[in-house]
Amino acid sequence: MPNYTFVVNGKTVTVDAPADLPMLWALRDKLKVRGPKYGCGINVCKACTSHLDGEAFNPCVTPVSECAGREVTTIEGLADGDELHPVQEAWLEQDVAQCGYCQPGQIMAAVALLKKTKNPTDADIDAIQNVCRCGTYFRIREAIKSAAAKLA
């Protein structure tokens, strides 16, 4: 099997994997990075949302070969040491999580949105397609708006 080298949460790593192995399995099974969750495996629920070179992507449908030489950030790499990212802080302040399963993907999608849109509208936030089975969308919206204000 070929080796693929890339950066995960600031650390250079190499995995031995088939070219078509979904990046989610390289992260979870080979590198023991557990933040991105497996939900559907077909890019519908987006529980696995992470960042590839600073852009939101879904590792459940992205082959590890497409990540070679690139930078992957998961929820584990979002904080700066002990200092949470403003979106993570807002999530806690707004008490967003219920079951919590989708939250890493939700947070990573929100961070990606706020990189592109400094003051998102409800429509911008509603365009995030991450599924929350517990239905905490109102609190997600409030947390994103709160984080946007902190980042402004």
Coordinates of C-alpha atoms in Angstrom, one line a residue:
M1 CA 0.0 0.0 0.0
P2 CA 1.2 3.5 -0.7
N3 CA 2.0 6.1 2.0
Y4 CA 0.4 9.4 2.3
T5 CA 1.8 12.3 4.2
F6 CA -0.2 15.3 5.3
V7 CA -0.6 17.6 8.3
V8 CA -3.3 16.9 10.9
N9 CA -4.0 19.5 13.6
G10 CA -0.5 21.0 13.1
K11 CA 1.4 17.7 13.1
T12 CA 2.9 16.0 10.0
V13 CA 1.7 12.4 9.8
T14 CA 2.1 9.6 7.3
V15 CA -0.4 6.7 6.8
D16 CA -0.1 3.5 4.9
A17 CA -3.5 3.2 3.1
P18 CA -5.2 2.4 -0.1
A19 CA -5.7 5.5 -2.3
D20 CA -9.4 5.3 -2.0
L21 CA -9.7 4.9 1.7
P22 CA -12.0 7.7 3.0
M23 CA -10.0 10.2 5.0
L24 CA -12.5 9.7 7.9
W25 CA -11.1 6.2 8.4
A26 CA -7.5 7.3 8.1
L27 CA -8.3 9.9 10.8
R28 CA -10.3 7.6 13.1
D29 CA -8.8 4.2 12.6
K30 CA -5.2 4.9 11.7
L31 CA -4.5 8.1 13.5
K32 CA -7.0 7.7 16.4
V33 CA -8.5 11.2 15.8
R34 CA -12.0 10.7 17.1
G35 CA -13.6 14.2 16.7
P36 CA -15.0 13.7 13.2
K37 CA -17.9 11.4 13.6
Y38 CA -19.2 8.7 11.2
G39 CA -22.9 9.4 10.5
C40 CA -23.9 8.4 7.0
G41 CA -20.7 7.9 4.9
I42 CA -22.3 9.6 1.9
N43 CA -21.9 13.3 2.6
V44 CA -25.5 13.9 3.8
C45 CA -25.4 14.3 7.5
K46 CA -22.0 16.0 7.7
A47 CA -21.2 14.8 11.2
C48 CA -17.6 14.4 10.0
T49 CA -17.1 18.0 8.8
S50 CA -13.5 19.1 9.2
H51 CA -11.3 21.5 7.3
L52 CA -8.9 20.8 4.4
D53 CA -6.5 23.7 3.8
G54 CA -8.9 25.9 5.8
E55 CA -12.1 25.0 3.9
A56 CA -14.9 22.8 5.2
F57 CA -14.8 19.3 3.8
N58 CA -16.4 15.9 4.5
P59 CA -13.7 13.3 5.1
C60 CA -16.3 10.4 4.8
V61 CA -16.3 11.0 1.0
T62 CA -12.8 12.3 0.5
P63 CA -10.1 9.8 -0.4
V64 CA -6.9 9.9 1.7
S65 CA -5.0 10.3 -1.6
E66 CA -6.6 13.8 -2.1
C67 CA -5.3 14.9 1.2
A68 CA -1.6 14.2 0.5
G69 CA 0.6 17.2 1.1
R70 CA -2.3 19.2 2.5
E71 CA -3.5 20.4 6.0
V72 CA -6.4 18.8 7.8
T73 CA -7.9 20.4 10.8
T74 CA -10.5 18.6 13.0
I75 CA -12.3 19.7 16.1
E76 CA -9.2 18.6 18.1
G77 CA -7.1 21.2 16.3
L78 CA -9.4 24.1 16.6
A79 CA -8.5 25.4 20.1
D80 CA -5.2 27.1 20.7
G81 CA -3.8 25.1 23.6
D82 CA -6.2 25.6 26.5
E83 CA -7.9 28.6 24.8
L84 CA -11.0 27.5 23.0
H85 CA -11.9 28.9 19.6
P86 CA -14.6 31.6 19.9
V87 CA -17.1 29.3 18.2
Q88 CA -16.4 26.6 20.8
E89 CA -16.9 29.2 23.6
A90 CA -20.2 30.3 22.0
W91 CA -21.4 26.7 21.8
L92 CA -20.8 26.3 25.6
E93 CA -22.4 29.7 26.4
Q94 CA -25.5 28.9 24.4
D95 CA -25.7 25.3 25.7
V96 CA -26.0 24.0 22.2
A97 CA -25.3 20.3 22.6
Q98 CA -27.8 17.8 23.6
C99 CA -26.5 14.4 22.5
G100 CA -23.5 16.1 21.1
Y101 CA -22.8 13.6 18.3
C102 CA -23.1 16.2 15.5
Q103 CA -21.4 19.0 17.4
P104 CA -17.8 18.6 16.1
G105 CA -19.1 18.8 12.6
Q106 CA -21.5 21.6 13.4
I107 CA -18.7 23.7 15.0
M108 CA -16.3 23.1 12.1
A109 CA -19.0 24.1 9.6
A110 CA -19.7 27.3 11.7
V111 CA -16.0 28.2 11.8
A112 CA -15.8 27.8 8.0
L113 CA -18.9 30.0 7.5
L114 CA -17.4 32.7 9.8
K115 CA -14.2 32.7 7.9
K116 CA -16.1 33.7 4.7
T117 CA -19.0 35.7 6.2
K118 CA -18.2 38.0 9.1
N119 CA -21.8 38.8 10.0
P120 CA -23.9 35.9 8.8
T121 CA -27.7 36.3 8.2
D122 CA -30.2 33.6 9.3
A123 CA -30.2 32.5 5.6
D124 CA -26.4 32.1 5.7
I125 CA -26.6 30.0 8.8
D126 CA -29.5 28.0 7.5
A127 CA -27.4 27.1 4.4
I128 CA -25.2 25.0 6.7
Q129 CA -26.4 21.5 5.9
N130 CA -25.1 19.7 8.9
V131 CA -27.9 17.6 10.4
C132 CA -28.7 17.7 14.2
R133 CA -31.1 14.9 15.1
C134 CA -31.8 16.6 18.5
G135 CA -33.0 19.8 16.7
T136 CA -30.8 22.4 18.4
Y137 CA -30.9 24.6 15.3
F138 CA -32.1 27.7 17.2
R139 CA -29.2 27.4 19.7
I140 CA -26.8 26.7 16.9
R141 CA -27.9 29.9 15.2
E142 CA -27.6 31.9 18.4
A143 CA -24.1 30.5 19.0
I144 CA -22.9 31.4 15.5
K145 CA -24.2 34.9 15.9
S146 CA -22.5 35.2 19.3
A147 CA -19.2 33.9 17.9
A148 CA -19.5 36.3 15.0
A149 CA -19.8 39.2 17.4
K150 CA -16.8 38.0 19.4
L151 CA -14.7 37.7 16.2
A152 CA -15.7 41.1 14.9

